[in-house]
Amino acid sequence: MRAIWKGAVSFGLVSIAVKLFSATEEKDIRFHQVHRTDGGRIKYKRTCSIDGEEVTYDDIAKGYDLGGGEMVILTDEDFAELPLTTSRAIDVLQFVPAEQIDPLLFAKAYYLEPEGQAAKPYVLLRDALTESDRVAIVKVALRQREQLATLRVHDDVLVLNTMLWPDEVRTPDFGFLDEDIETRPAELAMASSLIDSMAGSFKAEEFTDNYRAALQEVIDAKVEGREIVAPEEAEEAPAAAVDLMAALKASVERAKKARGEAPEERAREIGATPIGAAKSAAKKTSSGTATKSATAKKAAPAKKSAAAKKTPAAKATAAPSKTAAAKKAPAKKTGTATKAAKKSA
């Protein structure tokens, strides 16, 4: 790493000589603008909008637009005369608990390395910050701009985090903040259950930039002349559900499956929560309903069975009657035929 700044941490009457190194780096894949047909680089010329002449870096100054076509030009000499008393110093202003600083204020992080004989006071400040569980609020001038920053400990190294000034943070102004929106206890309980089912310990190394990896694969394939295989499509997010509770329940189930948890294990874990109690109550109710249904079902077959028993008996009784009637009928017909025969005679 290359030091980008040298100065000293002013800690009371103690001065700690340090070198500043950028603690982070961007991993974005960068491209050049090229001519599509032959791959030639596209170059931009710095030209003056008034006379059209190309301008070198030495002739470029900073201009502040006043509006209406008027411009105030500032040179390096103008910036050099500004009262930056912290130009080569990191002045400690106060020590505060880390939780009092909103992460929204943080901008960029830098490592501090002790220079020369400053290792002893450097370690002393580091250990004192660790022991007190506080961070130092400091002011520092970087790139001709005074900045608010914090000093804290990370991996036994002092880290300078530059911060935004309070007036650089915008105040949110959204319409829904003026609306009276209420959440039901059941919805809140289900949302809490979803959060609980997705809870974990943050480990930065577990997360990767999948887009950058896929883009690098495409570039490597182009270089090697390989066939470019499209990466697997990510699972589409479900459409927005109208029923919030249904969406929350589905999300909880999805989280359980993703973590490979058995439903009964999860039920035991969240049994003491409000949603667990609600589920237990629902289970009791459904059990009672199920018992009633079972009783009703048992009763129904009994009636049916009784009816079924009666029906065959009735049929059995009716059948002999028909048979008897059938037996009598032929006898009647025989008698009538005999009488008719006698009259004929």
JSON list of N, CA and C in Angstrom, two decimals, residues 49-106:
[
{"chain": "A", "resi": 49, "resn": "SER", "atom": "N", "xyz": [-14.62, 26.64, -24.09]},
{"chain": "A", "resi": 49, "resn": "SER", "atom": "CA", "xyz": [-15.91, 26.85, -24.75]},
{"chain": "A", "resi": 49, "resn": "SER", "atom": "C", "xyz": [-15.98, 28.20, -25.46]},
{"chain": "A", "resi": 50, "resn": "ILE", "atom": "N", "xyz": [-15.03, 29.11, -25.15]},
{"chain": "A", "resi": 50, "resn": "ILE", "atom": "CA", "xyz": [-15.06, 30.45, -25.76]},
{"chain": "A", "resi": 50, "resn": "ILE", "atom": "C", "xyz": [-14.24, 30.50, -27.05]},
{"chain": "A", "resi": 51, "resn": "ASP", "atom": "N", "xyz": [-12.94, 30.12, -26.95]},
{"chain": "A", "resi": 51, "resn": "ASP", "atom": "CA", "xyz": [-12.11, 30.22, -28.15]},
{"chain": "A", "resi": 51, "resn": "ASP", "atom": "C", "xyz": [-11.89, 28.89, -28.85]},
{"chain": "A", "resi": 52, "resn": "GLY", "atom": "N", "xyz": [-12.35, 27.78, -28.23]},
{"chain": "A", "resi": 52, "resn": "GLY", "atom": "CA", "xyz": [-12.22, 26.47, -28.87]},
{"chain": "A", "resi": 52, "resn": "GLY", "atom": "C", "xyz": [-10.84, 25.88, -28.82]},
{"chain": "A", "resi": 53, "resn": "GLU", "atom": "N", "xyz": [-9.89, 26.50, -28.15]},
{"chain": "A", "resi": 53, "resn": "GLU", "atom": "CA", "xyz": [-8.53, 25.99, -28.08]},
{"chain": "A", "resi": 53, "resn": "GLU", "atom": "C", "xyz": [-8.40, 24.88, -27.04]},
{"chain": "A", "resi": 54, "resn": "GLU", "atom": "N", "xyz": [-7.49, 23.92, -27.29]},
{"chain": "A", "resi": 54, "resn": "GLU", "atom": "CA", "xyz": [-7.22, 22.85, -26.34]},
{"chain": "A", "resi": 54, "resn": "GLU", "atom": "C", "xyz": [-6.42, 23.43, -25.18]},
{"chain": "A", "resi": 55, "resn": "VAL", "atom": "N", "xyz": [-6.81, 23.02, -23.94]},
{"chain": "A", "resi": 55, "resn": "VAL", "atom": "CA", "xyz": [-6.21, 23.58, -22.73]},
{"chain": "A", "resi": 55, "resn": "VAL", "atom": "C", "xyz": [-5.43, 22.49, -22.00]},
{"chain": "A", "resi": 56, "resn": "THR", "atom": "N", "xyz": [-4.20, 22.83, -21.55]},
{"chain": "A", "resi": 56, "resn": "THR", "atom": "CA", "xyz": [-3.39, 21.90, -20.77]},
{"chain": "A", "resi": 56, "resn": "THR", "atom": "C", "xyz": [-3.80, 21.97, -19.30]},
{"chain": "A", "resi": 57, "resn": "TYR", "atom": "N", "xyz": [-3.37, 20.96, -18.52]},
{"chain": "A", "resi": 57, "resn": "TYR", "atom": "CA", "xyz": [-3.73, 20.93, -17.09]},
{"chain": "A", "resi": 57, "resn": "TYR", "atom": "C", "xyz": [-3.17, 22.14, -16.35]},
{"chain": "A", "resi": 58, "resn": "ASP", "atom": "N", "xyz": [-2.02, 22.62, -16.78]},
{"chain": "A", "resi": 58, "resn": "ASP", "atom": "CA", "xyz": [-1.41, 23.78, -16.10]},
{"chain": "A", "resi": 58, "resn": "ASP", "atom": "C", "xyz": [-2.25, 25.04, -16.23]},
{"chain": "A", "resi": 59, "resn": "ASP", "atom": "N", "xyz": [-3.06, 25.11, -17.27]},
{"chain": "A", "resi": 59, "resn": "ASP", "atom": "CA", "xyz": [-3.87, 26.31, -17.50]},
{"chain": "A", "resi": 59, "resn": "ASP", "atom": "C", "xyz": [-5.30, 26.17, -16.98]},
{"chain": "A", "resi": 60, "resn": "ILE", "atom": "N", "xyz": [-5.54, 25.10, -16.26]},
{"chain": "A", "resi": 60, "resn": "ILE", "atom": "CA", "xyz": [-6.90, 24.87, -15.75]},
{"chain": "A", "resi": 60, "resn": "ILE", "atom": "C", "xyz": [-6.99, 25.35, -14.30]},
{"chain": "A", "resi": 61, "resn": "ALA", "atom": "N", "xyz": [-7.99, 26.17, -14.01]},
{"chain": "A", "resi": 61, "resn": "ALA", "atom": "CA", "xyz": [-8.24, 26.68, -12.66]},
{"chain": "A", "resi": 61, "resn": "ALA", "atom": "C", "xyz": [-9.65, 26.27, -12.25]},
{"chain": "A", "resi": 62, "resn": "LYS", "atom": "N", "xyz": [-10.01, 26.55, -11.00]},
{"chain": "A", "resi": 62, "resn": "LYS", "atom": "CA", "xyz": [-11.35, 26.23, -10.50]},
{"chain": "A", "resi": 62, "resn": "LYS", "atom": "C", "xyz": [-12.22, 27.48, -10.59]},
{"chain": "A", "resi": 63, "resn": "GLY", "atom": "N", "xyz": [-13.44, 27.29, -11.09]},
{"chain": "A", "resi": 63, "resn": "GLY", "atom": "CA", "xyz": [-14.36, 28.41, -11.23]},
{"chain": "A", "resi": 63, "resn": "GLY", "atom": "C", "xyz": [-15.65, 28.17, -10.48]},
{"chain": "A", "resi": 64, "resn": "TYR", "atom": "N", "xyz": [-16.12, 29.20, -9.80]},
{"chain": "A", "resi": 64, "resn": "TYR", "atom": "CA", "xyz": [-17.40, 29.13, -9.08]},
{"chain": "A", "resi": 64, "resn": "TYR", "atom": "C", "xyz": [-18.44, 29.90, -9.87]},
{"chain": "A", "resi": 65, "resn": "ASP", "atom": "N", "xyz": [-19.50, 29.21, -10.27]},
{"chain": "A", "resi": 65, "resn": "ASP", "atom": "CA", "xyz": [-20.53, 29.81, -11.12]},
{"chain": "A", "resi": 65, "resn": "ASP", "atom": "C", "xyz": [-21.47, 30.67, -10.27]},
{"chain": "A", "resi": 66, "resn": "LEU", "atom": "N", "xyz": [-21.52, 31.95, -10.56]},
{"chain": "A", "resi": 66, "resn": "LEU", "atom": "CA", "xyz": [-22.42, 32.87, -9.84]},
{"chain": "A", "resi": 66, "resn": "LEU", "atom": "C", "xyz": [-23.80, 32.92, -10.48]},
{"chain": "A", "resi": 67, "resn": "GLY", "atom": "N", "xyz": [-23.93, 32.32, -11.66]},
{"chain": "A", "resi": 67, "resn": "GLY", "atom": "CA", "xyz": [-25.19, 32.40, -12.38]},
{"chain": "A", "resi": 67, "resn": "GLY", "atom": "C", "xyz": [-25.21, 33.59, -13.31]},
{"chain": "A", "resi": 68, "resn": "GLY", "atom": "N", "xyz": [-26.01, 33.51, -14.35]},
{"chain": "A", "resi": 68, "resn": "GLY", "atom": "CA", "xyz": [-26.10, 34.62, -15.29]},
{"chain": "A", "resi": 68, "resn": "GLY", "atom": "C", "xyz": [-24.86, 34.79, -16.14]},
{"chain": "A", "resi": 69, "resn": "GLY", "atom": "N", "xyz": [-24.06, 33.70, -16.27]},
{"chain": "A", "resi": 69, "resn": "GLY", "atom": "CA", "xyz": [-22.86, 33.77, -17.09]},
{"chain": "A", "resi": 69, "resn": "GLY", "atom": "C", "xyz": [-21.65, 34.32, -16.39]},
{"chain": "A", "resi": 70, "resn": "GLU", "atom": "N", "xyz": [-21.76, 34.64, -15.08]},
{"chain": "A", "resi": 70, "resn": "GLU", "atom": "CA", "xyz": [-20.62, 35.19, -14.35]},
{"chain": "A", "resi": 70, "resn": "GLU", "atom": "C", "xyz": [-19.88, 34.08, -13.61]},
{"chain": "A", "resi": 71, "resn": "MET", "atom": "N", "xyz": [-18.58, 34.13, -13.60]},
{"chain": "A", "resi": 71, "resn": "MET", "atom": "CA", "xyz": [-17.74, 33.09, -13.01]},
{"chain": "A", "resi": 71, "resn": "MET", "atom": "C", "xyz": [-16.62, 33.73, -12.17]},
{"chain": "A", "resi": 72, "resn": "VAL", "atom": "N", "xyz": [-16.42, 33.21, -10.97]},
{"chain": "A", "resi": 72, "resn": "VAL", "atom": "CA", "xyz": [-15.31, 33.63, -10.12]},
{"chain": "A", "resi": 72, "resn": "VAL", "atom": "C", "xyz": [-14.22, 32.56, -10.24]},
{"chain": "A", "resi": 73, "resn": "ILE", "atom": "N", "xyz": [-13.02, 32.97, -10.63]},
{"chain": "A", "resi": 73, "resn": "ILE", "atom": "CA", "xyz": [-11.93, 32.03, -10.84]},
{"chain": "A", "resi": 73, "resn": "ILE", "atom": "C", "xyz": [-11.02, 32.01, -9.61]},
{"chain": "A", "resi": 74, "resn": "LEU", "atom": "N", "xyz": [-10.76, 30.80, -9.08]},
{"chain": "A", "resi": 74, "resn": "LEU", "atom": "CA", "xyz": [-9.88, 30.61, -7.92]},
{"chain": "A", "resi": 74, "resn": "LEU", "atom": "C", "xyz": [-8.64, 29.84, -8.36]},
{"chain": "A", "resi": 75, "resn": "THR", "atom": "N", "xyz": [-7.49, 30.29, -7.91]},
{"chain": "A", "resi": 75, "resn": "THR", "atom": "CA", "xyz": [-6.22, 29.64, -8.25]},
{"chain": "A", "resi": 75, "resn": "THR", "atom": "C", "xyz": [-5.70, 28.84, -7.06]},
{"chain": "A", "resi": 76, "resn": "ASP", "atom": "N", "xyz": [-4.59, 28.13, -7.26]},
{"chain": "A", "resi": 76, "resn": "ASP", "atom": "CA", "xyz": [-3.97, 27.37, -6.17]},
{"chain": "A", "resi": 76, "resn": "ASP", "atom": "C", "xyz": [-3.54, 28.30, -5.04]},
{"chain": "A", "resi": 77, "resn": "GLU", "atom": "N", "xyz": [-3.13, 29.51, -5.39]},
{"chain": "A", "resi": 77, "resn": "GLU", "atom": "CA", "xyz": [-2.70, 30.48, -4.38]},
{"chain": "A", "resi": 77, "resn": "GLU", "atom": "C", "xyz": [-3.86, 30.88, -3.47]},
{"chain": "A", "resi": 78, "resn": "ASP", "atom": "N", "xyz": [-5.06, 30.97, -4.04]},
{"chain": "A", "resi": 78, "resn": "ASP", "atom": "CA", "xyz": [-6.24, 31.30, -3.23]},
{"chain": "A", "resi": 78, "resn": "ASP", "atom": "C", "xyz": [-6.52, 30.22, -2.20]},
{"chain": "A", "resi": 79, "resn": "PHE", "atom": "N", "xyz": [-6.39, 28.97, -2.61]},
{"chain": "A", "resi": 79, "resn": "PHE", "atom": "CA", "xyz": [-6.64, 27.86, -1.68]},
{"chain": "A", "resi": 79, "resn": "PHE", "atom": "C", "xyz": [-5.54, 27.77, -0.63]},
{"chain": "A", "resi": 80, "resn": "ALA", "atom": "N", "xyz": [-4.31, 28.11, -1.01]},
{"chain": "A", "resi": 80, "resn": "ALA", "atom": "CA", "xyz": [-3.18, 28.02, -0.07]},
{"chain": "A", "resi": 80, "resn": "ALA", "atom": "C", "xyz": [-3.34, 29.00, 1.07]},
{"chain": "A", "resi": 81, "resn": "GLU", "atom": "N", "xyz": [-4.05, 30.11, 0.86]},
{"chain": "A", "resi": 81, "resn": "GLU", "atom": "CA", "xyz": [-4.20, 31.13, 1.89]},
{"chain": "A", "resi": 81, "resn": "GLU", "atom": "C", "xyz": [-5.35, 30.85, 2.86]},
{"chain": "A", "resi": 82, "resn": "LEU", "atom": "N", "xyz": [-6.09, 29.78, 2.60]},
{"chain": "A", "resi": 82, "resn": "LEU", "atom": "CA", "xyz": [-7.21, 29.46, 3.50]},
{"chain": "A", "resi": 82, "resn": "LEU", "atom": "C", "xyz": [-6.67, 29.00, 4.86]},
{"chain": "A", "resi": 83, "resn": "PRO", "atom": "N", "xyz": [-7.37, 29.37, 5.97]},
{"chain": "A", "resi": 83, "resn": "PRO", "atom": "CA", "xyz": [-6.87, 29.04, 7.32]},
{"chain": "A", "resi": 83, "resn": "PRO", "atom": "C", "xyz": [-7.15, 27.59, 7.72]},
{"chain": "A", "resi": 84, "resn": "LEU", "atom": "N", "xyz": [-6.44, 26.66, 7.10]},
{"chain": "A", "resi": 84, "resn": "LEU", "atom": "CA", "xyz": [-6.58, 25.26, 7.47]},
{"chain": "A", "resi": 84, "resn": "LEU", "atom": "C", "xyz": [-5.54, 24.93, 8.53]},
{"chain": "A", "resi": 85, "resn": "THR", "atom": "N", "xyz": [-5.89, 25.16, 9.81]},
{"chain": "A", "resi": 85, "resn": "THR", "atom": "CA", "xyz": [-4.92, 24.93, 10.89]},
{"chain": "A", "resi": 85, "resn": "THR", "atom": "C", "xyz": [-4.62, 23.45, 11.08]},
{"chain": "A", "resi": 86, "resn": "THR", "atom": "N", "xyz": [-5.52, 22.57, 10.57]},
{"chain": "A", "resi": 86, "resn": "THR", "atom": "CA", "xyz": [-5.31, 21.13, 10.75]},
{"chain": "A", "resi": 86, "resn": "THR", "atom": "C", "xyz": [-4.73, 20.50, 9.49]},
{"chain": "A", "resi": 87, "resn": "SER", "atom": "N", "xyz": [-4.00, 21.27, 8.70]},
{"chain": "A", "resi": 87, "resn": "SER", "atom": "CA", "xyz": [-3.50, 20.77, 7.42]},
{"chain": "A", "resi": 87, "resn": "SER", "atom": "C", "xyz": [-2.61, 19.55, 7.56]},
{"chain": "A", "resi": 88, "resn": "ARG", "atom": "N", "xyz": [-1.81, 19.46, 8.62]},
{"chain": "A", "resi": 88, "resn": "ARG", "atom": "CA", "xyz": [-0.95, 18.31, 8.82]},
{"chain": "A", "resi": 88, "resn": "ARG", "atom": "C", "xyz": [-1.15, 17.69, 10.20]},
{"chain": "A", "resi": 89, "resn": "ALA", "atom": "N", "xyz": [-2.36, 17.85, 10.72]},
{"chain": "A", "resi": 89, "resn": "ALA", "atom": "CA", "xyz": [-2.63, 17.29, 12.04]},
{"chain": "A", "resi": 89, "resn": "ALA", "atom": "C", "xyz": [-4.03, 16.69, 12.09]},
{"chain": "A", "resi": 90, "resn": "ILE", "atom": "N", "xyz": [-4.15, 15.66, 12.91]},
{"chain": "A", "resi": 90, "resn": "ILE", "atom": "CA", "xyz": [-5.46, 15.07, 13.21]},
{"chain": "A", "resi": 90, "resn": "ILE", "atom": "C", "xyz": [-5.75, 15.46, 14.65]},
{"chain": "A", "resi": 91, "resn": "ASP", "atom": "N", "xyz": [-6.57, 16.48, 14.82]},
{"chain": "A", "resi": 91, "resn": "ASP", "atom": "CA", "xyz": [-6.84, 17.02, 16.15]},
{"chain": "A", "resi": 91, "resn": "ASP", "atom": "C", "xyz": [-8.00, 16.27, 16.82]},
{"chain": "A", "resi": 92, "resn": "VAL", "atom": "N", "xyz": [-7.70, 15.67, 17.96]},
{"chain": "A", "resi": 92, "resn": "VAL", "atom": "CA", "xyz": [-8.74, 14.98, 18.73]},
{"chain": "A", "resi": 92, "resn": "VAL", "atom": "C", "xyz": [-9.55, 16.03, 19.48]},
{"chain": "A", "resi": 93, "resn": "LEU", "atom": "N", "xyz": [-10.89, 16.03, 19.25]},
{"chain": "A", "resi": 93, "resn": "LEU", "atom": "CA", "xyz": [-11.77, 17.01, 19.88]},
{"chain": "A", "resi": 93, "resn": "LEU", "atom": "C", "xyz": [-12.43, 16.46, 21.13]},
{"chain": "A", "resi": 94, "resn": "GLN", "atom": "N", "xyz": [-12.91, 15.23, 21.07]},
{"chain": "A", "resi": 94, "resn": "GLN", "atom": "CA", "xyz": [-13.56, 14.60, 22.23]},
{"chain": "A", "resi": 94, "resn": "GLN", "atom": "C", "xyz": [-13.67, 13.10, 22.02]},
{"chain": "A", "resi": 95, "resn": "PHE", "atom": "N", "xyz": [-14.03, 12.39, 23.08]},
{"chain": "A", "resi": 95, "resn": "PHE", "atom": "CA", "xyz": [-14.22, 10.94, 23.02]},
{"chain": "A", "resi": 95, "resn": "PHE", "atom": "C", "xyz": [-15.68, 10.63, 23.34]},
{"chain": "A", "resi": 96, "resn": "VAL", "atom": "N", "xyz": [-16.32, 9.84, 22.50]},
{"chain": "A", "resi": 96, "resn": "VAL", "atom": "CA", "xyz": [-17.76, 9.57, 22.65]},
{"chain": "A", "resi": 96, "resn": "VAL", "atom": "C", "xyz": [-18.03, 8.07, 22.48]},
{"chain": "A", "resi": 97, "resn": "PRO", "atom": "N", "xyz": [-19.15, 7.58, 23.03]},
{"chain": "A", "resi": 97, "resn": "PRO", "atom": "CA", "xyz": [-19.55, 6.19, 22.78]},
{"chain": "A", "resi": 97, "resn": "PRO", "atom": "C", "xyz": [-19.84, 5.98, 21.29]},
{"chain": "A", "resi": 98, "resn": "ALA", "atom": "N", "xyz": [-19.41, 4.85, 20.76]},
{"chain": "A", "resi": 98, "resn": "ALA", "atom": "CA", "xyz": [-19.57, 4.57, 19.32]},
{"chain": "A", "resi": 98, "resn": "ALA", "atom": "C", "xyz": [-21.03, 4.55, 18.90]},
{"chain": "A", "resi": 99, "resn": "GLU", "atom": "N", "xyz": [-21.94, 4.08, 19.79]},
{"chain": "A", "resi": 99, "resn": "GLU", "atom": "CA", "xyz": [-23.35, 3.96, 19.41]},
{"chain": "A", "resi": 99, "resn": "GLU", "atom": "C", "xyz": [-24.04, 5.31, 19.22]},
{"chain": "A", "resi": 100, "resn": "GLN", "atom": "N", "xyz": [-23.40, 6.39, 19.65]},
{"chain": "A", "resi": 100, "resn": "GLN", "atom": "CA", "xyz": [-24.00, 7.71, 19.48]},
{"chain": "A", "resi": 100, "resn": "GLN", "atom": "C", "xyz": [-23.81, 8.27, 18.07]},
{"chain": "A", "resi": 101, "resn": "ILE", "atom": "N", "xyz": [-22.99, 7.62, 17.26]},
{"chain": "A", "resi": 101, "resn": "ILE", "atom": "CA", "xyz": [-22.71, 8.11, 15.91]},
{"chain": "A", "resi": 101, "resn": "ILE", "atom": "C", "xyz": [-23.54, 7.32, 14.90]},
{"chain": "A", "resi": 102, "resn": "ASP", "atom": "N", "xyz": [-24.36, 8.03, 14.16]},
{"chain": "A", "resi": 102, "resn": "ASP", "atom": "CA", "xyz": [-25.19, 7.40, 13.13]},
{"chain": "A", "resi": 102, "resn": "ASP", "atom": "C", "xyz": [-24.29, 6.95, 11.97]},
{"chain": "A", "resi": 103, "resn": "PRO", "atom": "N", "xyz": [-24.36, 5.66, 11.58]},
{"chain": "A", "resi": 103, "resn": "PRO", "atom": "CA", "xyz": [-23.53, 5.16, 10.46]},
{"chain": "A", "resi": 103, "resn": "PRO", "atom": "C", "xyz": [-23.77, 5.92, 9.16]},
{"chain": "A", "resi": 104, "resn": "LEU", "atom": "N", "xyz": [-24.90, 6.61, 9.04]},
{"chain": "A", "resi": 104, "resn": "LEU", "atom": "CA", "xyz": [-25.19, 7.40, 7.84]},
{"chain": "A", "resi": 104, "resn": "LEU", "atom": "C", "xyz": [-24.13, 8.48, 7.62]},
{"chain": "A", "resi": 105, "resn": "LEU", "atom": "N", "xyz": [-23.46, 8.89, 8.70]},
{"chain": "A", "resi": 105, "resn": "LEU", "atom": "CA", "xyz": [-22.47, 9.97, 8.61]},
{"chain": "A", "resi": 105, "resn": "LEU", "atom": "C", "xyz": [-21.12, 9.50, 8.06]},
{"chain": "A", "resi": 106, "resn": "PHE", "atom": "N", "xyz": [-20.86, 8.21, 8.12]},
{"chain": "A", "resi": 106, "resn": "PHE", "atom": "CA", "xyz": [-19.54, 7.71, 7.71]},
{"chain": "A", "resi": 106, "resn": "PHE", "atom": "C", "xyz": [-19.35, 7.80, 6.20]}
]
